[in-house]
Coordinates of C-alpha atoms in Angstrom, one line a residue:
H1 CA -31.2 -14.1 81.2
E2 CA -32.1 -17.4 79.2
Q3 CA -28.6 -18.6 79.7
L4 CA -28.5 -17.6 83.2
N5 CA -31.6 -19.4 84.0
K6 CA -30.3 -22.5 82.3
R7 CA -27.3 -22.5 84.5
R8 CA -29.4 -21.9 87.6
R9 CA -31.5 -25.1 86.8
G10 CA -28.3 -27.1 86.0
D11 CA -29.0 -27.5 82.4
I12 CA -25.7 -25.8 81.7
Y13 CA -22.4 -25.4 83.8
T14 CA -21.1 -22.4 81.8
Y15 CA -21.7 -20.3 78.8
S16 CA -20.0 -17.7 76.9
M17 CA -20.4 -14.9 74.4
E18 CA -18.8 -12.4 72.4
T19 CA -20.0 -8.8 72.8
R20 CA -19.2 -5.7 71.9
Y21 CA -18.3 -2.9 74.5
Y22 CA -17.7 0.8 74.8
S23 CA -14.3 1.7 76.8
R24 CA -13.9 4.9 78.9
N25 CA -12.7 7.0 76.1
G26 CA -15.7 5.9 73.8
D27 CA -14.0 3.4 71.6
V28 CA -15.9 0.2 70.7
G29 CA -14.1 -3.0 71.2
W30 CA -14.8 -6.8 71.3
A31 CA -14.8 -9.3 74.2
L32 CA -15.4 -12.7 75.3
L33 CA -17.8 -13.0 78.2
A34 CA -17.4 -16.3 79.9
V35 CA -19.8 -17.0 83.0
S36 CA -19.8 -19.8 85.4
L37 CA -22.2 -20.5 88.6
V38 CA -20.7 -21.4 92.0
R39 CA -23.0 -23.8 94.0
H40 CA -23.3 -24.8 97.6
K41 CA -22.4 -28.2 98.4
D42 CA -26.1 -29.0 98.5
N43 CA -26.0 -27.9 95.0
K44 CA -27.8 -24.5 95.6
P45 CA -26.7 -21.7 93.6
L46 CA -24.4 -19.2 95.4
Y47 CA -23.1 -16.7 92.9
F48 CA -21.7 -16.2 89.3
I49 CA -18.2 -15.8 88.3
A50 CA -17.9 -13.7 85.2
Q51 CA -14.6 -13.4 83.1
I52 CA -14.2 -10.8 80.4
E53 CA -11.2 -11.1 77.9
D54 CA -10.3 -8.6 75.2
I55 CA -10.7 -10.3 71.8
N56 CA -10.4 -7.0 69.8
D57 CA -7.3 -8.2 67.9
L58 CA -8.5 -11.7 67.2
K59 CA -11.9 -10.1 65.9
Q60 CA -9.8 -7.8 63.6
S61 CA -7.9 -10.9 62.4
E62 CA -11.1 -12.7 61.7
Q63 CA -12.4 -9.8 59.7
E64 CA -9.1 -9.5 57.6
N65 CA -9.4 -13.3 56.9
Q66 CA -13.0 -13.0 56.0
R67 CA -12.0 -10.3 53.7
L68 CA -9.0 -12.2 52.3
M69 CA -11.5 -15.0 51.5
E70 CA -13.7 -13.0 49.8
R71 CA -11.0 -11.7 47.8
I72 CA -9.7 -15.2 47.1
T73 CA -13.2 -16.2 46.1
Q74 CA -13.2 -13.3 43.6
A75 CA -10.1 -13.9 42.1
N76 CA -10.9 -17.4 41.8
D77 CA -14.1 -16.6 40.0
A78 CA -12.3 -14.1 37.6
L79 CA -9.6 -16.6 37.0
F80 CA -12.3 -19.4 36.0
Q81 CA -13.9 -16.8 33.9
E82 CA -10.7 -15.7 32.3
K83 CA -9.8 -19.3 31.7
E84 CA -13.1 -20.0 30.1
R85 CA -12.7 -16.9 27.8
L86 CA -9.2 -18.0 26.7
H87 CA -10.4 -21.6 26.0
I88 CA -13.1 -20.0 23.7
T89 CA -10.9 -17.7 22.1
L90 CA -8.3 -20.3 21.6
D91 CA -11.1 -22.6 20.0
S92 CA -12.4 -20.1 17.7
I93 CA -9.0 -18.3 16.8
G94 CA -8.1 -18.9 13.0
E95 CA -4.7 -20.2 13.7
A96 CA -3.4 -23.6 15.2
V97 CA -2.3 -23.1 19.0
V98 CA -0.4 -26.0 20.6
C99 CA 1.2 -25.9 24.3
I100 CA 4.0 -27.9 25.2
D101 CA 5.9 -28.6 28.3
V102 CA 9.6 -28.2 29.0
A103 CA 9.9 -31.8 27.9
M104 CA 8.5 -30.7 24.3
N105 CA 5.2 -32.9 25.1
I106 CA 1.8 -31.5 24.1
T107 CA -0.4 -30.2 26.8
F108 CA -3.1 -28.4 24.6
M109 CA -4.2 -28.1 21.1
N110 CA -7.0 -26.0 19.8
P111 CA -9.5 -27.2 17.0
I112 CA -7.6 -25.8 14.5
A113 CA -4.4 -27.5 15.4
E114 CA -6.4 -30.6 15.6
K115 CA -7.7 -30.2 12.1
M116 CA -4.1 -29.3 10.6
S117 CA -2.4 -32.1 12.5
G118 CA -5.1 -34.6 12.0
W119 CA -5.0 -35.7 15.7
R120 CA -7.5 -35.2 18.5
Q121 CA -6.2 -33.4 21.5
E122 CA -7.0 -36.6 23.6
E123 CA -4.7 -38.7 21.3
A124 CA -1.8 -36.1 21.5
L125 CA -1.6 -34.9 25.1
G126 CA 1.6 -36.0 26.6
A127 CA 2.9 -37.1 23.2
P128 CA 6.2 -35.6 21.8
L129 CA 5.5 -32.5 19.7
L130 CA 7.7 -33.3 16.7
T131 CA 6.5 -36.8 16.6
E132 CA 2.7 -35.8 16.3
L133 CA 3.6 -32.7 14.2
R134 CA 5.3 -33.6 11.1
I135 CA 6.9 -30.6 10.1
T136 CA 9.3 -30.5 7.1
S137 CA 11.7 -27.9 5.4
G138 CA 9.9 -28.0 1.9
D139 CA 7.2 -30.4 0.9
K140 CA 9.7 -33.5 0.4
G141 CA 12.5 -31.9 2.6
P142 CA 13.8 -33.2 5.9
L143 CA 11.9 -33.3 9.2
L144 CA 12.4 -30.5 11.4
E145 CA 14.3 -31.5 14.4
D146 CA 14.8 -28.1 16.3
I147 CA 11.2 -26.3 16.5
Y148 CA 13.1 -23.3 18.2
R149 CA 16.2 -22.7 15.8
A150 CA 13.9 -23.0 12.9
D151 CA 11.3 -20.5 13.8
R152 CA 11.1 -17.5 11.4
S153 CA 9.6 -14.0 11.5
R154 CA 6.1 -13.5 10.4
S155 CA 7.2 -11.7 7.4
D156 CA 9.5 -14.2 5.8
M157 CA 7.0 -15.8 3.4
E158 CA 9.7 -17.3 1.6
Q159 CA 10.6 -19.9 4.1
E160 CA 9.0 -23.0 2.8
I161 CA 8.0 -24.9 6.0
V162 CA 5.3 -27.8 5.6
L163 CA 2.8 -29.4 8.0
H164 CA 1.9 -32.9 7.2
C165 CA -1.5 -34.0 8.2
H166 CA -1.8 -37.6 10.1
N167 CA -4.7 -38.1 7.8
G168 CA -3.0 -37.1 4.5
G169 CA -2.7 -33.7 2.8
S170 CA -0.3 -31.0 4.1
Y171 CA -0.4 -27.3 4.7
D172 CA 2.3 -24.5 4.0
I173 CA 2.8 -23.0 7.3
H174 CA 4.4 -20.2 9.1
Y175 CA 4.9 -20.6 12.7
S176 CA 6.1 -18.6 15.8
I177 CA 7.1 -20.1 19.3
T178 CA 6.9 -18.4 22.7
P179 CA 8.5 -19.4 25.9
L180 CA 6.2 -19.5 29.1
S181 CA 7.9 -18.8 32.3
T182 CA 6.9 -18.6 36.0
L183 CA 6.9 -15.2 38.0
D184 CA 10.3 -16.2 39.2
G185 CA 11.7 -16.9 35.8
D186 CA 11.4 -20.6 35.5
K187 CA 10.6 -22.0 32.2
I188 CA 7.4 -24.1 32.0
G189 CA 6.8 -24.7 28.5
S190 CA 6.1 -22.8 25.2
V191 CA 3.3 -21.8 22.8
L192 CA 3.3 -22.7 19.2
V193 CA 1.1 -20.7 16.8
I194 CA 0.8 -22.0 13.5
Q195 CA -0.6 -20.2 10.5
D196 CA -1.7 -21.8 7.3
V197 CA -0.1 -19.8 4.6
T198 CA -0.9 -22.4 1.8
E199 CA -3.0 -19.7 -0.4
S200 CA -0.4 -16.9 0.4
R201 CA 2.5 -19.0 -0.7
K202 CA 0.6 -20.1 -3.7
M203 CA 0.0 -16.6 -4.7
L204 CA 3.5 -15.6 -4.2
R205 CA 4.6 -18.5 -6.4
Q206 CA 2.3 -17.4 -8.9
L207 CA 3.5 -13.7 -8.8
S208 CA 7.1 -14.9 -8.8
Y209 CA 6.4 -16.9 -11.8
S210 CA 4.1 -13.9 -13.4
A211 CA 7.1 -11.8 -13.0
T212 CA 9.6 -13.8 -15.0
H213 CA 7.3 -15.4 -17.5
D214 CA 5.1 -14.4 -20.7
A215 CA 1.7 -14.9 -19.6
L216 CA 0.7 -16.1 -23.1
T217 CA 3.3 -18.4 -24.0
H218 CA 4.7 -19.3 -20.5
L219 CA 8.2 -18.7 -22.0
A220 CA 10.6 -16.5 -19.9
N221 CA 9.8 -12.6 -20.4
R222 CA 12.2 -9.8 -21.7
A223 CA 13.1 -9.3 -17.8
S224 CA 13.8 -12.6 -17.0
F225 CA 15.8 -13.2 -20.2
E226 CA 18.3 -10.1 -19.6
K227 CA 18.8 -11.0 -16.3
Q228 CA 20.0 -14.6 -17.2
L229 CA 21.7 -13.1 -20.1
Q230 CA 23.5 -10.7 -17.8
Q231 CA 24.4 -13.5 -15.6
R232 CA 26.1 -15.3 -18.4
L233 CA 28.2 -12.3 -19.3
Q234 CA 29.4 -11.5 -16.2
T235 CA 31.2 -14.9 -16.0
I236 CA 32.2 -15.2 -19.6
Q237 CA 35.7 -13.4 -19.0
E238 CA 36.5 -16.0 -16.4
S239 CA 35.8 -19.1 -18.8
P240 CA 37.0 -20.1 -22.5
Q241 CA 33.3 -20.8 -23.4
H242 CA 31.3 -19.1 -26.3
H243 CA 27.7 -18.5 -26.3
A244 CA 25.3 -17.4 -28.9
L245 CA 22.6 -15.0 -28.5
V246 CA 19.8 -14.9 -31.3
F247 CA 16.8 -12.7 -31.8
I248 CA 14.0 -14.4 -33.9
D249 CA 11.3 -12.3 -35.7
L250 CA 8.2 -13.7 -37.3
D251 CA 7.4 -13.1 -40.6
R252 CA 4.0 -12.2 -42.1
F253 CA 2.3 -12.5 -38.3
K254 CA 0.9 -9.3 -38.3
A255 CA -1.1 -10.4 -41.5
V256 CA -2.4 -13.4 -39.5
N257 CA -3.3 -11.3 -36.6
D258 CA -5.3 -8.7 -38.6
S259 CA -7.1 -11.1 -40.9
A260 CA -7.9 -14.0 -38.4
G261 CA -7.9 -11.8 -35.2
H262 CA -6.0 -11.5 -32.2
A263 CA -7.4 -14.9 -30.8
A264 CA -5.7 -16.5 -33.9
G265 CA -2.6 -14.6 -33.3
D266 CA -2.2 -15.7 -29.5
A267 CA -2.9 -19.4 -30.5
L268 CA -0.5 -19.1 -33.2
L269 CA 2.3 -17.5 -30.8
R270 CA 1.6 -20.5 -28.3
E271 CA 2.1 -23.2 -30.9
L272 CA 5.3 -21.8 -32.2
A273 CA 6.6 -21.2 -28.8
S274 CA 6.1 -25.1 -28.1
L275 CA 7.5 -25.9 -31.4
M276 CA 10.7 -24.0 -31.0
L277 CA 11.1 -25.0 -27.6
S278 CA 10.6 -28.8 -28.5
M279 CA 13.6 -28.3 -30.7
L280 CA 16.2 -27.0 -28.2
R281 CA 18.7 -28.3 -25.8
S282 CA 17.9 -28.7 -22.2
G283 CA 20.0 -25.7 -21.2
D284 CA 19.0 -23.4 -23.9
L285 CA 16.8 -20.3 -22.9
L286 CA 14.0 -19.2 -25.3
A287 CA 12.0 -15.9 -24.2
R288 CA 9.3 -14.0 -25.8
L289 CA 10.6 -10.7 -25.8
G290 CA 7.4 -8.9 -27.0
G291 CA 4.7 -8.9 -29.8
D292 CA 6.2 -11.5 -32.3
E293 CA 9.8 -11.4 -31.2
F294 CA 11.8 -14.0 -29.3
G295 CA 15.2 -14.3 -27.8
L296 CA 17.3 -17.2 -27.7
L297 CA 20.3 -17.9 -25.5
L298 CA 22.5 -20.9 -26.4
P299 CA 25.0 -21.5 -23.6
D300 CA 28.6 -23.1 -24.4
C301 CA 27.6 -23.1 -28.1
N302 CA 30.3 -22.2 -31.0
S303 CA 29.1 -20.3 -34.3
D304 CA 28.6 -23.8 -36.4
S305 CA 26.4 -25.0 -33.5
A306 CA 24.5 -22.1 -33.4
R307 CA 24.0 -21.8 -37.0
F308 CA 22.6 -25.5 -37.0
I309 CA 20.3 -25.1 -34.3
V310 CA 18.7 -21.7 -35.5
T311 CA 18.4 -23.2 -39.2
R312 CA 16.4 -26.1 -37.8
L313 CA 14.2 -23.6 -36.1
I314 CA 13.8 -21.2 -39.0
N315 CA 12.9 -24.1 -41.3
A316 CA 10.5 -25.5 -39.1
V317 CA 8.6 -22.2 -38.8
N318 CA 8.6 -21.7 -42.3
E319 CA 7.1 -25.1 -42.9
Y320 CA 4.6 -24.8 -40.2
H321 CA 0.9 -24.8 -41.1
F322 CA -1.4 -23.0 -39.0
M323 CA -5.1 -23.8 -39.3
W324 CA -7.6 -21.4 -37.9
E325 CA -11.5 -21.7 -38.6
G326 CA -10.9 -23.9 -41.5
R327 CA -8.2 -21.6 -43.0
L328 CA -4.6 -22.3 -43.7
H329 CA -1.9 -19.7 -42.8
R330 CA 1.6 -19.6 -43.5
I331 CA 4.2 -17.6 -41.6
G332 CA 8.0 -17.7 -41.4
A333 CA 10.7 -16.5 -39.2
S334 CA 14.0 -14.5 -39.6
A335 CA 16.7 -14.7 -37.2
G336 CA 20.2 -12.7 -36.2
I337 CA 23.0 -14.5 -34.3
T338 CA 25.7 -12.8 -32.3
M339 CA 28.6 -14.7 -30.6
I340 CA 29.4 -13.9 -26.9
N341 CA 32.8 -14.3 -25.8
G342 CA 35.5 -12.9 -23.5
H343 CA 36.0 -9.6 -25.8
N344 CA 32.3 -9.2 -26.8
C345 CA 30.4 -9.3 -23.3
Q346 CA 28.5 -6.0 -22.8
L347 CA 24.7 -6.5 -22.5
T348 CA 23.5 -3.7 -24.5
E349 CA 26.2 -4.1 -27.2
V350 CA 25.2 -7.9 -27.8
M351 CA 21.4 -7.0 -27.6
S352 CA 22.1 -4.5 -30.1
Q353 CA 24.1 -6.9 -32.4
A354 CA 21.6 -9.5 -32.4
D355 CA 18.6 -7.1 -33.3
I356 CA 20.9 -5.6 -36.1
A357 CA 21.6 -9.1 -37.5
C358 CA 18.0 -10.1 -37.3
Y359 CA 16.9 -7.0 -39.2
A360 CA 19.6 -7.7 -41.7
A361 CA 18.0 -11.0 -42.2
K362 CA 14.4 -9.7 -42.9
N363 CA 16.1 -7.3 -45.1
S364 CA 17.8 -10.1 -47.3
G365 CA 14.6 -11.7 -48.1
R366 CA 12.9 -13.1 -44.8
G367 CA 13.0 -16.8 -43.7
R368 CA 16.7 -16.5 -43.1
L369 CA 19.5 -16.1 -40.5
T370 CA 22.3 -13.7 -40.4
V371 CA 25.4 -13.8 -38.0
Y372 CA 26.5 -10.5 -37.0
E373 CA 29.4 -9.0 -38.7
P374 CA 31.0 -5.5 -37.6
Q375 CA 29.9 -3.7 -40.9
H376 CA 26.1 -4.1 -39.8
A377 CA 26.8 -1.6 -37.2
L378 CA 27.0 1.0 -39.8
T379 CA 23.2 1.2 -39.7
S380 CA 20.8 0.7 -36.7
S381 CA 18.5 -1.9 -36.2
K382 CA 15.1 -0.4 -36.3
G383 CA 14.1 0.5 -39.9
M384 CA 17.9 0.4 -41.0
M385 CA 18.2 4.0 -40.1
P386 CA 21.5 5.5 -40.6
L387 CA 23.2 7.1 -37.8
E388 CA 23.4 10.5 -39.8
E389 CA 19.7 10.1 -40.0
Q390 CA 19.1 9.8 -36.4
W391 CA 21.5 12.8 -35.6
H392 CA 19.5 14.9 -38.2
M393 CA 16.0 13.9 -36.9
I394 CA 17.1 15.0 -33.2
K395 CA 19.0 18.4 -34.6
N396 CA 16.9 19.3 -37.1
N397 CA 13.7 17.6 -37.8
H398 CA 10.2 18.7 -36.4
L399 CA 9.6 17.7 -32.6
L400 CA 6.3 17.5 -31.3
M401 CA 5.2 17.8 -27.6
L402 CA 2.1 16.0 -26.7
A403 CA 0.5 16.9 -23.3
R404 CA -1.9 14.6 -21.4
N405 CA -3.4 15.7 -18.4
V406 CA -3.0 13.4 -15.3
A407 CA -5.6 13.3 -12.6
P408 CA -7.0 11.4 -9.8
P409 CA -9.2 8.5 -11.2
R410 CA -12.2 9.5 -9.1
T411 CA -12.1 13.2 -9.9
P412 CA -10.5 13.0 -13.5
E413 CA -11.5 16.7 -14.1
A414 CA -9.0 17.8 -11.4
T415 CA -5.7 17.9 -13.4
S416 CA -2.6 17.3 -11.4
F417 CA -0.1 18.0 -14.0
W418 CA 0.6 17.5 -17.8
L419 CA 2.6 14.6 -19.0
V420 CA 4.7 15.3 -22.1
S421 CA 5.3 12.8 -24.7
L422 CA 7.5 13.3 -28.0
R423 CA 6.9 12.5 -31.6
L424 CA 9.6 12.7 -34.1
W425 CA 9.7 13.0 -38.0
T426 CA 12.0 11.2 -40.3
S427 CA 13.5 13.0 -43.4
E428 CA 10.9 11.1 -45.3
G429 CA 8.0 12.4 -43.1
E430 CA 7.3 9.4 -41.1
V431 CA 6.3 9.8 -37.5
M432 CA 7.9 7.9 -34.7
E433 CA 7.0 7.8 -31.1
E434 CA 9.8 8.5 -28.7
R435 CA 9.9 5.1 -27.3
A436 CA 10.5 3.3 -30.8
F437 CA 12.9 6.0 -31.6
R438 CA 14.9 5.8 -28.6
A439 CA 15.1 1.8 -28.7
G440 CA 17.2 2.4 -31.9
L441 CA 19.6 4.6 -30.5
A442 CA 22.8 2.6 -29.6
D443 CA 25.2 5.5 -28.4
S444 CA 24.4 7.6 -25.2
A445 CA 25.4 10.6 -27.3
L446 CA 22.4 10.3 -29.1
H447 CA 20.2 10.3 -26.1
H448 CA 22.1 13.1 -24.6
A449 CA 21.4 15.2 -27.9
L450 CA 17.6 14.3 -27.6
D451 CA 17.4 15.5 -24.1
R452 CA 19.2 18.7 -24.8
R453 CA 16.8 19.2 -27.9
V454 CA 13.7 18.9 -25.6
F455 CA 15.1 20.9 -22.8
H456 CA 16.0 23.7 -25.3
E457 CA 12.6 23.5 -27.0
F458 CA 10.9 23.7 -23.7
F459 CA 12.6 26.6 -22.1
H460 CA 12.9 28.8 -25.0
H461 CA 9.3 28.3 -26.3
A462 CA 7.1 27.1 -23.7
A463 CA 8.3 27.8 -20.1
T464 CA 7.3 31.5 -20.0
A465 CA 3.7 30.5 -21.1
V466 CA 3.6 27.4 -18.6
A467 CA 4.7 29.6 -15.7
S468 CA 2.2 32.4 -16.4
K469 CA -0.6 29.8 -16.6
G470 CA 0.7 28.0 -13.4
L471 CA 0.8 24.6 -15.0
S472 CA 2.9 21.6 -13.8
V473 CA 4.7 19.9 -16.6
A474 CA 6.5 16.6 -16.8
L475 CA 9.4 16.2 -19.3
P476 CA 11.2 12.8 -20.5
L477 CA 14.8 12.4 -19.2
S478 CA 16.7 9.5 -20.3
A479 CA 18.8 7.1 -18.2
A480 CA 21.9 8.1 -20.1
G481 CA 21.0 11.8 -19.7
L482 CA 20.6 11.3 -15.7
Y483 CA 23.9 9.6 -15.6
S484 CA 25.5 12.7 -17.3
A485 CA 26.6 15.4 -14.6
T486 CA 27.2 17.7 -17.4
L487 CA 23.7 17.5 -18.9
I488 CA 22.2 17.5 -15.5
D489 CA 24.0 21.1 -14.7
E490 CA 22.8 22.3 -17.9
L491 CA 19.2 21.6 -17.1
L492 CA 19.4 22.9 -13.8
E493 CA 21.1 26.1 -15.4
Q494 CA 18.2 26.6 -17.8
L495 CA 15.6 26.1 -15.0
E496 CA 17.2 28.6 -12.8
H497 CA 17.3 31.4 -15.5
S498 CA 13.7 30.7 -16.5
P499 CA 10.7 32.1 -14.9
L500 CA 9.1 28.5 -14.1
P501 CA 9.2 27.6 -10.5
P502 CA 11.3 24.2 -10.1
R503 CA 8.2 22.6 -8.1
L504 CA 6.3 22.9 -11.6
L505 CA 8.6 20.9 -13.3
H506 CA 8.5 17.1 -13.2
L507 CA 11.0 14.7 -14.9
I508 CA 10.1 11.2 -16.1
I509 CA 13.2 8.9 -15.7
P510 CA 13.1 5.1 -16.3
A511 CA 13.2 3.5 -13.1
D512 CA 16.1 0.9 -14.1
V513 CA 18.5 3.7 -13.6
I514 CA 18.0 2.5 -9.8
V515 CA 18.7 -1.2 -10.4
K516 CA 21.5 -0.7 -13.0
Q517 CA 23.5 2.3 -11.1
A518 CA 21.7 2.8 -7.7
Q519 CA 24.4 4.9 -6.0
T520 CA 24.9 7.5 -9.0
A521 CA 21.2 7.6 -9.8
A522 CA 20.1 8.1 -6.3
A523 CA 22.6 11.0 -5.9
T524 CA 21.3 12.7 -9.0
L525 CA 17.8 12.1 -8.1
R526 CA 18.3 13.6 -4.7
K527 CA 20.0 16.6 -6.3
L528 CA 17.2 17.3 -8.8
R529 CA 14.4 17.1 -5.9
Q530 CA 16.6 19.3 -3.6
R531 CA 16.4 22.0 -6.3
G532 CA 12.7 21.6 -6.3
C533 CA 12.0 19.4 -9.2
Q534 CA 9.7 16.3 -8.9
V535 CA 10.9 13.1 -10.0
I536 CA 8.5 10.5 -11.8
L537 CA 10.1 6.8 -12.1
S538 CA 8.7 5.0 -15.1
H539 CA 8.1 1.7 -16.4
V540 CA 7.6 0.2 -13.0
G541 CA 6.2 -3.3 -13.5
R542 CA 7.1 -7.0 -13.0
D543 CA 10.7 -6.4 -11.7
L544 CA 10.2 -6.0 -7.6
Q545 CA 13.8 -5.8 -7.2
L546 CA 13.6 -2.1 -7.6
F547 CA 11.9 -1.9 -3.9
N548 CA 14.8 -3.4 -2.5
L549 CA 16.7 -0.4 -3.7
L550 CA 13.9 2.4 -3.4
T551 CA 14.6 4.7 -0.4
P552 CA 12.0 7.5 1.0
H553 CA 12.6 10.9 -0.6
I554 CA 14.2 9.4 -3.9
A555 CA 11.1 10.1 -5.9
D556 CA 7.8 11.6 -6.1
Y557 CA 5.9 9.3 -8.4
L558 CA 6.0 6.0 -9.8
L559 CA 4.6 5.5 -13.4
L560 CA 3.4 1.8 -13.6
D561 CA 4.4 0.0 -17.2
S562 CA 1.6 0.4 -19.4
D563 CA 2.0 -3.6 -20.1
L564 CA 1.0 -4.2 -16.7
I565 CA -2.0 -2.0 -16.5
A566 CA -3.5 -2.8 -20.0
N567 CA -5.4 -5.9 -18.8
V568 CA -5.4 -5.2 -15.0
H569 CA -9.4 -5.4 -15.1
E570 CA -9.5 -9.0 -16.1
N571 CA -6.1 -10.5 -15.3
L572 CA -5.7 -11.3 -11.4
M573 CA -2.1 -11.7 -11.5
D574 CA -1.6 -8.0 -12.9
E575 CA -4.1 -6.7 -10.4
M576 CA -2.3 -8.6 -7.4
L577 CA 1.1 -7.1 -8.6
T578 CA -0.4 -3.4 -9.0
S579 CA -1.8 -3.9 -5.4
I580 CA 1.7 -4.9 -4.0
I581 CA 3.3 -2.3 -6.0
Q582 CA 0.7 0.3 -4.6
G583 CA 1.3 -0.9 -1.1
H584 CA 5.2 -0.3 -1.3
A585 CA 4.7 3.0 -2.9
Q586 CA 2.4 4.0 0.3
H587 CA 5.0 2.7 2.7
L588 CA 7.6 5.0 0.9
D589 CA 5.1 7.8 0.7
I590 CA 5.5 7.9 -3.3
K591 CA 2.4 8.5 -5.2
T592 CA 1.5 6.0 -8.1
L593 CA 0.6 7.1 -11.5
A594 CA -0.8 4.8 -14.3
G595 CA -1.7 5.0 -18.1
P596 CA -2.5 5.1 -20.8
V597 CA -6.0 4.3 -19.5
Q598 CA -8.2 3.2 -22.3
N599 CA -11.6 2.0 -20.9
P600 CA -13.5 2.4 -17.7
Q601 CA -13.0 -0.9 -16.6
V602 CA -9.2 -0.4 -16.2
L603 CA -10.1 2.9 -14.7
D604 CA -12.5 1.3 -12.1
T605 CA -10.0 -1.2 -11.2
L606 CA -7.1 1.2 -10.6
S607 CA -9.3 3.2 -8.6
R608 CA -10.3 0.5 -6.5
I609 CA -6.6 -0.7 -5.8
G610 CA -5.9 3.0 -4.7
V611 CA -3.8 4.1 -7.7
D612 CA -3.3 7.7 -6.9
L613 CA -3.1 9.3 -10.5
I614 CA -4.1 8.4 -14.1
Y615 CA -3.9 9.5 -17.7
G616 CA -5.5 8.4 -21.1
D617 CA -8.3 8.8 -23.5
T618 CA -10.6 7.7 -20.6
I619 CA -9.9 11.4 -19.3
A620 CA -9.1 13.1 -22.4
E621 CA -7.2 12.8 -25.3
A622 CA -3.6 14.2 -25.8
Q623 CA -3.3 17.5 -27.3
P624 CA 0.1 19.6 -28.6
L625 CA 1.7 21.4 -25.8
D626 CA 1.8 24.5 -27.8
L627 CA -2.2 24.3 -28.6
L628 CA -2.5 23.9 -24.7
L629 CA -0.8 26.9 -23.9
N630 CA -2.7 29.1 -26.4
T631 CA -6.2 28.2 -24.9
S632 CA -7.7 30.0 -22.0
Y633 CA -6.9 27.2 -19.7
F634 CA -5.1 28.1 -16.3
A635 CA -4.2 26.0 -13.3
I636 CA -6.0 26.1 -10.0
H637 CA -3.7 25.5 -7.1

């Protein structure tokens, strides 16, 4: 009405309004109502003309547009919030993030990227990536020219790539680069994520060094020495060269170690290592083989030159004055030399020859050297034990089986199985541990004979009692025994005819069978496991090459080397290496075993690392197997 009154008064000439209406069928729609006033020529109002236009489609479009705008607004708000969250994430992430366009120019850097590169984002925006980020292959290697081609997988820690900071300093890095594309697939740039692996790579180098070097003297260790010697032996047949292998054994070292203490002994070993190293040629290899024994490889060296070099070393050690806490100590050294050529190039043989010659030198008055001669082979190097005596000990002398219970470190009272070690008696009544005795056996037939003796004693005198008590027992089997198909068949035949369930028999086998003869060893190990036996690979330590050859279902347990775990509670590198082995074992679904554990600190460390089983005096002392079988002890499964 107000609009009509205004129109009658002449305030307005027309008006319109949108209104809703009901159709005859009851539907509600929208219409545009336009009203005009018709006047007489004297300006008096005559009548109204009303026009009604259906604008239902228009209103629906407006409503749809409004809803669309609301969705756009919501999407913009969400996009803004997501962008804010992304920036917060990129700013707080622990890795450097750099965005580049298709021309390889920088479009974004997060704070970590700014820190590692030495450039602020404002300075770097629009600049070429490889101009602002100096990335080299190795610390002093060439600059990286193609960021895409040099990309490496996250697991490849050995690829040494270095980022050099603009302000000085550098970072060992690993990086990954991901292309960015539109929905249509058009490339718009890439995102470069850079990870600082300086500490990880440093740790890897330390582990690699630890695996090949003696921790006390920093000389090559036995594993590294044998590996480099083997490399020389593999090429000697193709060359007219001669090499010399030398074993050096210190005289009277035990007296110094016992009277002045282990600290004095360690200091003496370090000083003598430095002394001998200073007297060698640049290409010579000096290693500590263990205890007070050293190995020396003299490449491209004839017999006369080897004698000259070793004589100088022996004289220097014999004349060395070692002062400790005001007291003078004198020691000496004996050495054995064997020559390596195309006719004498088997690792075990040349090692045995050098060992035999070294003992011959010690036996001839100490402080001397001896060059190996064939007649020296009539006796073994360890104690000059005749071969006849070795055979007699294996076949006739007393053999004692000692049992140690193996249990989880957190519940040492819960025995999993019993680990058997051997003691043998010489004809003079002296006791020898199995490991020391086997080290002096140069013939695989001797190893076979000892394995057969062990299995015969066990199956004829112990297997029935072991089965009745439900005990699980682990027996030693030599590498030579594993390689003998005949011996393995004999073992399985005895097992089949015994009352002992195969699952209760564990076999302890040196892990290097996998490294030396992978295919043969793997086939035999699978055969033993298929028959129900459980396999323990022993002496697993610093040679991580083993894990490149291990596959699932090849073994049940890995027995860590005793030297590795002896000081694991106070040696960070040993702890790290043990942790790495534990991780590999878990990945392969193989349990780990460590021992002998002699103190609670080692026990706690192994438990924290996650080692599955341990043995040693911390749990219980070893006892003769026959004594265990005559007690009231029964296994509970």
